[in-house]
């Protein structure tokens, strides 16, 4: 990367993608105008990325949809082989009957999804590829698209705005409690890809839904970028669970941008399991919590090789009695570096917040940094944080080894015991796979 | 402050002060060259100050020494009346016999000190005004002056380098354990003053010394700036205690810049009591800790009115077994804003660090922010932090009131109970005064 891009080059790299996406998706003109706003914002926007520079960013391109994908999934047989292998690994095939129900898959930049979901539309559950939602519900999308972000706040938000592709629109009608979790899978098959799905979640008053996102890719020739943006709107009393299982290989940079407006008495529970979080994983989510609302962020991070993980997150407790919890546990191996920066701002009376971060360092070259932030602007908020960084205690190890376990087994057991309390909200069919990945990683890292 | 300074103006404001200081102190030429390095660094250096802008900074001027000061103090009668009133308030006169022993006083920019201390020079204790030390021990000062700071790291360090005035050189010979605490008082009498003392502490192997700094000023017409820089060098096994009692009125900005090299098995204990910390108090100290060394930073902060307090501090645990503790307790009233940002970096095996921050918010307009940072670069460090921000619990208050205390008395008792554990290292003669100031503040703030 010796040559430098002129601003004319930058413009044409982005403009070519915009034109291609607009043409391919036959999207409404107002959306193409939003894309051009992203392009206009790109040049002046700050980069704010510790890993990817501007030239690298522009090498990740939103590719045209891969050919040969089925339009809808009726059964697992409709999926491409790589996808089926992934689902097998995640234990999905075993519970197909139950879970295939809510399956949408984004491979590279195209989304395929389950016909079954369409039938639920009559009861008030809408799950549509974003490109399709644009045409069917233009007013709703117009109102909610890019409302929680500004295109110009960073080059990443600007780039996403310009070249977003795929993603889904999830709408749950007032009072509807969706009885099965919805699955959304992201698969990256191409190198130098900018997979930039845009996800809008609208949970009506007193509705309930659980969305599970699984992410992976086969081994690629060159790096790719997963640059998703999720905007969630929880109306009064809604309950939304978002569980993200990141199992990206080390060839993928990921920048999950998640923000949520959490209404009165609503509950948003976001659990991220970063097992293979890719080459680098940087996030700066934001949550605004209204009266008596509740946000819980759980992070389970496994750092391996030279991976770089930097997870931020700011919660603003804006309504009386709003509460927030930000908890993370990290196991860091090899030369991996993990940073956590949860922040809670208490802006209303009677609010409560807690940040915790625990890390186990498994190697002398692993690095952990934690920078929690607490801000109180009222006199009766209760904010607290706690953190502990250390290694496995030798007493513990020796105790287990004295009971006949090998050092490897003893280490596995301690690491699993360390992470286990964070896995309470993970559906059981994923737990088996998650535990296996952790076991393998810890053994390899010894 | 509508007019803007040109870089020529800036140059001449600083240059005039340098020439005046050099002339007045008849200082060696090499020191004037260091001052000019500060001037050269000033323009390009970042400002890094959330309160004072460049023009304000340059309105604080290092004044020529006040006339009529005695050259040495033999007894309290030798002091100017304002100084005596201050010492009375701090309870010094009652324990004069014991404590006048180690008294040095800096009023505005001139230092007067006790003749008695000179006699200890024979046993290896040197306490000299910095200007005098420059002439008597030029080689030692040359080696230690501005070794732990770079003139160009901020406009404040550059300005200090150019216009420093006063301060002391404290040297303790190998093995000497000084049996009495040394007192250093800073008194600001003039408006628009830049009081910028430079303090160098060298504690020889296995030596021991306790320096107590007291700071105050009468009510001034305009703001002044206290911009001290302290460089402490602790050799193997040395123990240095530095207790700073800040009782600045709200007309003083203070920027205490303290850094220490803590040698093998050395112990540095720094306790800061910010009762009246002035209009704004911003610090960015650094500590480097060698094998089995120990640093303890204790901060007691009382925020009142619209005061702004931002206390940082970074410890690098560089040697095996090094340990660091950074603990603060803040009581925040009125519209005051307090920020704490302790950071501990574990760079060697077997190191341990702990950060804690507790705050009581006494008003709905008071703001507390805390950003602790932990960084571990080795696998067997133990780092932890904890924080709690809240208000006085109503149960506690009601319990005490049910025992017959007024709400005011009950509040005072709870605040005192909250701060008390941090006051363990404060000499008893100051405790009475500190407790009285806290009581008055809490009552006034109700």
PDB file of N, CA, C and O in Angstrom, chain A residues 218-270:
ATOM      1  N   UNK A 218     -15.269 -19.272   5.719  1.00  0.00           N
ATOM      2  CA  UNK A 218     -14.206 -20.260   5.504  1.00  0.00           C
ATOM      3  C   UNK A 218     -12.879 -19.508   5.451  1.00  0.00           C
ATOM      4  O   UNK A 218     -12.852 -18.282   5.540  1.00  0.00           O
ATOM      5  N   UNK A 219     -11.789 -20.223   5.289  1.00  0.00           N
ATOM      6  CA  UNK A 219     -10.498 -19.523   5.213  1.00  0.00           C
ATOM      7  C   UNK A 219     -10.393 -18.796   3.876  1.00  0.00           C
ATOM      8  O   UNK A 219     -10.646 -19.365   2.829  1.00  0.00           O
ATOM      9  N   UNK A 220     -10.109 -17.519   3.963  1.00  0.00           N
ATOM     10  CA  UNK A 220     -10.088 -16.685   2.766  1.00  0.00           C
ATOM     11  C   UNK A 220      -8.655 -16.405   2.349  1.00  0.00           C
ATOM     12  O   UNK A 220      -7.715 -16.586   3.118  1.00  0.00           O
ATOM     13  N   UNK A 221      -8.512 -15.929   1.127  1.00  0.00           N
ATOM     14  CA  UNK A 221      -7.181 -15.617   0.622  1.00  0.00           C
ATOM     15  C   UNK A 221      -6.714 -14.279   1.206  1.00  0.00           C
ATOM     16  O   UNK A 221      -5.574 -14.116   1.614  1.00  0.00           O
ATOM     17  N   UNK A 222      -7.642 -13.321   1.261  1.00  0.00           N
ATOM     18  CA  UNK A 222      -7.294 -12.017   1.816  1.00  0.00           C
ATOM     19  C   UNK A 222      -8.344 -11.603   2.833  1.00  0.00           C
ATOM     20  O   UNK A 222      -9.411 -12.191   2.936  1.00  0.00           O
ATOM     21  N   UNK A 223      -8.028 -10.563   3.561  1.00  0.00           N
ATOM     22  CA  UNK A 223      -8.938 -10.072   4.586  1.00  0.00           C
ATOM     23  C   UNK A 223     -10.281  -9.623   4.010  1.00  0.00           C
ATOM     24  O   UNK A 223     -10.358  -9.171   2.868  1.00  0.00           O
ATOM     25  N   UNK A 224     -11.317  -9.755   4.834  1.00  0.00           N
ATOM     26  CA  UNK A 224     -12.595  -9.144   4.496  1.00  0.00           C
ATOM     27  C   UNK A 224     -13.061  -8.339   5.704  1.00  0.00           C
ATOM     28  O   UNK A 224     -12.469  -8.408   6.783  1.00  0.00           O
ATOM     29  N   UNK A 225     -14.120  -7.562   5.485  1.00  0.00           N
ATOM     30  CA  UNK A 225     -14.613  -6.694   6.555  1.00  0.00           C
ATOM     31  C   UNK A 225     -16.101  -6.936   6.764  1.00  0.00           C
ATOM     32  O   UNK A 225     -16.887  -6.905   5.815  1.00  0.00           O
ATOM     33  N   UNK A 226     -16.477  -7.185   8.015  1.00  0.00           N
ATOM     34  CA  UNK A 226     -17.896  -7.277   8.363  1.00  0.00           C
ATOM     35  C   UNK A 226     -18.240  -5.983   9.097  1.00  0.00           C
ATOM     36  O   UNK A 226     -17.718  -5.708  10.165  1.00  0.00           O
ATOM     37  N   UNK A 227     -19.078  -5.163   8.465  1.00  0.00           N
ATOM     38  CA  UNK A 227     -19.321  -3.799   8.964  1.00  0.00           C
ATOM     39  C   UNK A 227     -20.832  -3.606   9.144  1.00  0.00           C
ATOM     40  O   UNK A 227     -21.469  -2.876   8.407  1.00  0.00           O
ATOM     41  N   UNK A 228     -21.373  -4.339  10.119  1.00  0.00           N
ATOM     42  CA  UNK A 228     -22.834  -4.245  10.239  1.00  0.00           C
ATOM     43  C   UNK A 228     -23.257  -3.066  11.103  1.00  0.00           C
ATOM     44  O   UNK A 228     -22.482  -2.538  11.909  1.00  0.00           O
ATOM     45  N   UNK A 229     -24.485  -2.634  10.878  1.00  0.00           N
ATOM     46  CA  UNK A 229     -25.058  -1.568  11.690  1.00  0.00           C
ATOM     47  C   UNK A 229     -26.454  -2.020  12.122  1.00  0.00           C
ATOM     48  O   UNK A 229     -27.274  -2.388  11.281  1.00  0.00           O
ATOM     49  N   UNK A 230     -26.666  -2.058  13.429  1.00  0.00           N
ATOM     50  CA  UNK A 230     -27.956  -2.490  13.956  1.00  0.00           C
ATOM     51  C   UNK A 230     -28.599  -1.337  14.718  1.00  0.00           C
ATOM     52  O   UNK A 230     -27.970  -0.730  15.579  1.00  0.00           O
ATOM     53  N   UNK A 231     -29.840  -1.028  14.335  1.00  0.00           N
ATOM     54  CA  UNK A 231     -30.593   0.010  15.051  1.00  0.00           C
ATOM     55  C   UNK A 231     -31.838  -0.650  15.634  1.00  0.00           C
ATOM     56  O   UNK A 231     -32.671  -1.169  14.903  1.00  0.00           O
ATOM     57  N   UNK A 232     -31.929  -0.644  16.963  1.00  0.00           N
ATOM     58  CA  UNK A 232     -33.063  -1.308  17.614  1.00  0.00           C
ATOM     59  C   UNK A 232     -33.927  -0.273  18.326  1.00  0.00           C
ATOM     60  O   UNK A 232     -33.409   0.619  19.005  1.00  0.00           O
ATOM     61  N   UNK A 233     -35.247  -0.401  18.138  1.00  0.00           N
ATOM     62  CA  UNK A 233     -36.184   0.517  18.775  1.00  0.00           C
ATOM     63  C   UNK A 233     -37.145  -0.320  19.613  1.00  0.00           C
ATOM     64  O   UNK A 233     -37.934  -1.089  19.062  1.00  0.00           O
ATOM     65  N   UNK A 234     -37.040  -0.194  20.920  1.00  0.00           N
ATOM     66  CA  UNK A 234     -37.897  -0.973  21.807  1.00  0.00           C
ATOM     67  C   UNK A 234     -38.971  -0.051  22.384  1.00  0.00           C
ATOM     68  O   UNK A 234     -38.660   0.876  23.139  1.00  0.00           O
ATOM     69  N   UNK A 235     -40.200  -0.332  22.047  1.00  0.00           N
ATOM     70  CA  UNK A 235     -41.285   0.478  22.599  1.00  0.00           C
ATOM     71  C   UNK A 235     -41.600   0.009  24.020  1.00  0.00           C
ATOM     72  O   UNK A 235     -41.050  -0.976  24.502  1.00  0.00           O
ATOM     73  N   UNK A 236     -42.490   0.742  24.650  1.00  0.00           N
ATOM     74  CA  UNK A 236     -42.800   0.517  26.065  1.00  0.00           C
ATOM     75  C   UNK A 236     -43.045  -0.965  26.386  1.00  0.00           C
ATOM     76  O   UNK A 236     -43.873  -1.618  25.747  1.00  0.00           O
ATOM     77  N   UNK A 237     -42.317  -1.453  27.358  1.00  0.00           N
ATOM     78  CA  UNK A 237     -42.544  -2.815  27.830  1.00  0.00           C
ATOM     79  C   UNK A 237     -42.036  -3.920  26.912  1.00  0.00           C
ATOM     80  O   UNK A 237     -42.205  -5.105  27.216  1.00  0.00           O
ATOM     81  N   UNK A 238     -41.389  -3.566  25.796  1.00  0.00           N
ATOM     82  CA  UNK A 238     -40.888  -4.607  24.876  1.00  0.00           C
ATOM     83  C   UNK A 238     -39.675  -5.307  25.479  1.00  0.00           C
ATOM     84  O   UNK A 238     -38.945  -4.739  26.290  1.00  0.00           O
ATOM     85  N   UNK A 239     -39.482  -6.545  25.067  1.00  0.00           N
ATOM     86  CA  UNK A 239     -38.297  -7.270  25.514  1.00  0.00           C
ATOM     87  C   UNK A 239     -37.579  -7.852  24.301  1.00  0.00           C
ATOM     88  O   UNK A 239     -38.145  -8.658  23.564  1.00  0.00           O
ATOM     89  N   UNK A 240     -36.354  -7.424  24.099  1.00  0.00           N
ATOM     90  CA  UNK A 240     -35.582  -7.917  22.953  1.00  0.00           C
ATOM     91  C   UNK A 240     -34.289  -8.543  23.457  1.00  0.00           C
ATOM     92  O   UNK A 240     -33.568  -7.941  24.254  1.00  0.00           O
ATOM     93  N   UNK A 241     -34.034  -9.767  22.994  1.00  0.00           N
ATOM     94  CA  UNK A 241     -32.742 -10.391  23.276  1.00  0.00           C
ATOM     95  C   UNK A 241     -31.981 -10.500  21.965  1.00  0.00           C
ATOM     96  O   UNK A 241     -32.543 -10.948  20.958  1.00  0.00           O
ATOM     97  N   UNK A 242     -30.740 -10.073  21.998  1.00  0.00           N
ATOM     98  CA  UNK A 242     -29.901 -10.168  20.799  1.00  0.00           C
ATOM     99  C   UNK A 242     -28.652 -10.946  21.200  1.00  0.00           C
ATOM    100  O   UNK A 242     -27.866 -10.481  22.033  1.00  0.00           O
ATOM    101  N   UNK A 243     -28.511 -12.126  20.636  1.00  0.00           N
ATOM    102  CA  UNK A 243     -27.356 -12.958  20.979  1.00  0.00           C
ATOM    103  C   UNK A 243     -26.478 -13.077  19.733  1.00  0.00           C
ATOM    104  O   UNK A 243     -26.960 -13.486  18.688  1.00  0.00           O
ATOM    105  N   UNK A 244     -25.242 -12.660  19.847  1.00  0.00           N
ATOM    106  CA  UNK A 244     -24.348 -12.659  18.689  1.00  0.00           C
ATOM    107  C   UNK A 244     -23.200 -13.638  18.930  1.00  0.00           C
ATOM    108  O   UNK A 244     -22.470 -13.510  19.912  1.00  0.00           O
ATOM    109  N   UNK A 245     -23.099 -14.612  18.059  1.00  0.00           N
ATOM    110  CA  UNK A 245     -22.026 -15.596  18.173  1.00  0.00           C
ATOM    111  C   UNK A 245     -21.012 -15.318  17.087  1.00  0.00           C
ATOM    112  O   UNK A 245     -21.249 -15.585  15.912  1.00  0.00           O
ATOM    113  N   UNK A 246     -19.897 -14.736  17.452  1.00  0.00           N
ATOM    114  CA  UNK A 246     -18.886 -14.409  16.447  1.00  0.00           C
ATOM    115  C   UNK A 246     -17.862 -15.498  16.394  1.00  0.00           C
ATOM    116  O   UNK A 246     -17.138 -15.724  17.357  1.00  0.00           O
ATOM    117  N   UNK A 247     -17.812 -16.151  15.286  1.00  0.00           N
ATOM    118  CA  UNK A 247     -16.815 -17.193  15.115  1.00  0.00           C
ATOM    119  C   UNK A 247     -16.054 -16.940  13.823  1.00  0.00           C
ATOM    120  O   UNK A 247     -15.811 -17.827  13.031  1.00  0.00           O
ATOM    121  N   UNK A 248     -15.740 -15.675  13.594  1.00  0.00           N
ATOM    122  CA  UNK A 248     -14.987 -15.273  12.409  1.00  0.00           C
ATOM    123  C   UNK A 248     -13.584 -15.847  12.454  1.00  0.00           C
ATOM    124  O   UNK A 248     -12.991 -15.904  13.515  1.00  0.00           O
ATOM    125  N   UNK A 249     -13.044 -16.231  11.310  1.00  0.00           N
ATOM    126  CA  UNK A 249     -11.636 -16.609  11.309  1.00  0.00           C
ATOM    127  C   UNK A 249     -10.784 -15.346  11.322  1.00  0.00           C
ATOM    128  O   UNK A 249     -11.295 -14.232  11.222  1.00  0.00           O
ATOM    129  N   UNK A 250      -9.484 -15.551  11.416  1.00  0.00           N
ATOM    130  CA  UNK A 250      -8.595 -14.400  11.591  1.00  0.00           C
ATOM    131  C   UNK A 250      -8.414 -13.578  10.328  1.00  0.00           C
ATOM    132  O   UNK A 250      -7.599 -12.666  10.294  1.00  0.00           O
ATOM    133  N   UNK A 251      -9.184 -13.887   9.291  1.00  0.00           N
ATOM    134  CA  UNK A 251      -9.068 -13.113   8.061  1.00  0.00           C
ATOM    135  C   UNK A 251     -10.145 -12.044   7.962  1.00  0.00           C
ATOM    136  O   UNK A 251     -10.284 -11.391   6.943  1.00  0.00           O
ATOM    137  N   UNK A 252     -10.926 -11.918   9.032  1.00  0.00           N
ATOM    138  CA  UNK A 252     -12.044 -10.989   8.972  1.00  0.00           C
ATOM    139  C   UNK A 252     -11.894  -9.906  10.042  1.00  0.00           C
ATOM    140  O   UNK A 252     -11.648 -10.199  11.208  1.00  0.00           O
ATOM    141  N   UNK A 253     -11.991  -8.673   9.606  1.00  0.00           N
ATOM    142  CA  UNK A 253     -12.102  -7.549  10.539  1.00  0.00           C
ATOM    143  C   UNK A 253     -13.576  -7.357  10.819  1.00  0.00           C
ATOM    144  O   UNK A 253     -14.380  -7.354   9.895  1.00  0.00           O
ATOM    145  N   UNK A 254     -13.948  -7.158  12.073  1.00  0.00           N
ATOM    146  CA  UNK A 254     -15.369  -6.895  12.300  1.00  0.00           C
ATOM    147  C   UNK A 254     -15.588  -5.623  13.102  1.00  0.00           C
ATOM    148  O   UNK A 254     -14.842  -5.298  14.010  1.00  0.00           O
ATOM    149  N   UNK A 255     -16.599  -4.878  12.684  1.00  0.00           N
ATOM    150  CA  UNK A 255     -16.934  -3.593  13.314  1.00  0.00           C
ATOM    151  C   UNK A 255     -18.441  -3.570  13.568  1.00  0.00           C
ATOM    152  O   UNK A 255     -19.191  -2.968  12.813  1.00  0.00           O
ATOM    153  N   UNK A 256     -18.886  -4.275  14.611  1.00  0.00           N
ATOM    154  CA  UNK A 256     -20.326  -4.302  14.846  1.00  0.00           C
ATOM    155  C   UNK A 256     -20.794  -2.993  15.484  1.00  0.00           C
ATOM    156  O   UNK A 256     -20.362  -2.633  16.570  1.00  0.00           O
ATOM    157  N   UNK A 257     -21.638  -2.258  14.784  1.00  0.00           N
ATOM    158  CA  UNK A 257     -22.140  -0.985  15.301  1.00  0.00           C
ATOM    159  C   UNK A 257     -23.592  -1.183  15.719  1.00  0.00           C
ATOM    160  O   UNK A 257     -24.470  -1.281  14.870  1.00  0.00           O
ATOM    161  N   UNK A 258     -23.808  -1.284  17.019  1.00  0.00           N
ATOM    162  CA  UNK A 258     -25.154  -1.563  17.521  1.00  0.00           C
ATOM    163  C   UNK A 258     -25.616  -0.415  18.415  1.00  0.00           C
ATOM    164  O   UNK A 258     -24.866   0.011  19.295  1.00  0.00           O
ATOM    165  N   UNK A 259     -26.796   0.090  18.162  1.00  0.00           N
ATOM    166  CA  UNK A 259     -27.355   1.104  19.055  1.00  0.00           C
ATOM    167  C   UNK A 259     -28.825   0.796  19.311  1.00  0.00           C
ATOM    168  O   UNK A 259     -29.496   0.224  18.456  1.00  0.00           O
ATOM    169  N   UNK A 260     -29.300   1.185  20.477  1.00  0.00           N
ATOM    170  CA  UNK A 260     -30.700   0.897  20.791  1.00  0.00           C
ATOM    171  C   UNK A 260     -31.334   2.020  21.601  1.00  0.00           C
ATOM    172  O   UNK A 260     -30.699   2.599  22.478  1.00  0.00           O
ATOM    173  N   UNK A 261     -32.576   2.330  21.233  1.00  0.00           N
ATOM    174  CA  UNK A 261     -33.416   3.208  22.048  1.00  0.00           C
ATOM    175  C   UNK A 261     -34.305   2.281  22.853  1.00  0.00           C
ATOM    176  O   UNK A 261     -35.129   1.564  22.278  1.00  0.00           O
ATOM    177  N   UNK A 262     -34.100   2.289  24.156  1.00  0.00           N
ATOM    178  CA  UNK A 262     -34.844   1.359  25.002  1.00  0.00           C
ATOM    179  C   UNK A 262     -35.930   2.139  25.722  1.00  0.00           C
ATOM    180  O   UNK A 262     -35.633   2.991  26.568  1.00  0.00           O
ATOM    181  N   UNK A 263     -37.168   1.875  25.366  1.00  0.00           N
ATOM    182  CA  UNK A 263     -38.290   2.661  25.880  1.00  0.00           C
ATOM    183  C   UNK A 263     -38.619   2.353  27.331  1.00  0.00           C
ATOM    184  O   UNK A 263     -37.973   1.530  27.987  1.00  0.00           O
ATOM    185  N   UNK A 264     -39.640   3.018  27.827  1.00  0.00           N
ATOM    186  CA  UNK A 264     -40.078   2.825  29.206  1.00  0.00           C
ATOM    187  C   UNK A 264     -40.340   1.353  29.499  1.00  0.00           C
ATOM    188  O   UNK A 264     -41.011   0.678  28.726  1.00  0.00           O
ATOM    189  N   UNK A 265     -39.810   0.899  30.598  1.00  0.00           N
ATOM    190  CA  UNK A 265     -40.033  -0.479  31.063  1.00  0.00           C
ATOM    191  C   UNK A 265     -39.622  -1.541  30.049  1.00  0.00           C
ATOM    192  O   UNK A 265     -39.990  -2.707  30.209  1.00  0.00           O
ATOM    193  N   UNK A 266     -38.915  -1.152  29.017  1.00  0.00           N
ATOM    194  CA  UNK A 266     -38.450  -2.141  28.041  1.00  0.00           C
ATOM    195  C   UNK A 266     -37.159  -2.781  28.549  1.00  0.00           C
ATOM    196  O   UNK A 266     -36.459  -2.224  29.397  1.00  0.00           O
ATOM    197  N   UNK A 267     -36.848  -3.966  28.004  1.00  0.00           N
ATOM    198  CA  UNK A 267     -35.632  -4.682  28.405  1.00  0.00           C
ATOM    199  C   UNK A 267     -34.860  -5.110  27.162  1.00  0.00           C
ATOM    200  O   UNK A 267     -35.414  -5.758  26.282  1.00  0.00           O
ATOM    201  N   UNK A 268     -33.598  -4.749  27.131  1.00  0.00           N
ATOM    202  CA  UNK A 268     -32.754  -5.150  25.996  1.00  0.00           C
ATOM    203  C   UNK A 268     -31.576  -5.933  26.548  1.00  0.00           C
ATOM    204  O   UNK A 268     -30.814  -5.418  27.365  1.00  0.00           O
ATOM    205  N   UNK A 269     -31.445  -7.183  26.115  1.00  0.00           N
ATOM    206  CA  UNK A 269     -30.350  -8.014  26.612  1.00  0.00           C
ATOM    207  C   UNK A 269     -29.486  -8.433  25.436  1.00  0.00           C
ATOM    208  O   UNK A 269     -29.952  -9.094  24.520  1.00  0.00           O
ATOM    209  N   UNK A 270     -28.270  -7.980  25.448  1.00  0.00           N
ATOM    210  CA  UNK A 270     -27.374  -8.201  24.319  1.00  0.00           C
ATOM    211  C   UNK A 270     -26.177  -9.016  24.792  1.00  0.00           C
ATOM    212  O   UNK A 270     -25.370  -8.549  25.591  1.00  0.00           O
TER     213      UNK A 270
END
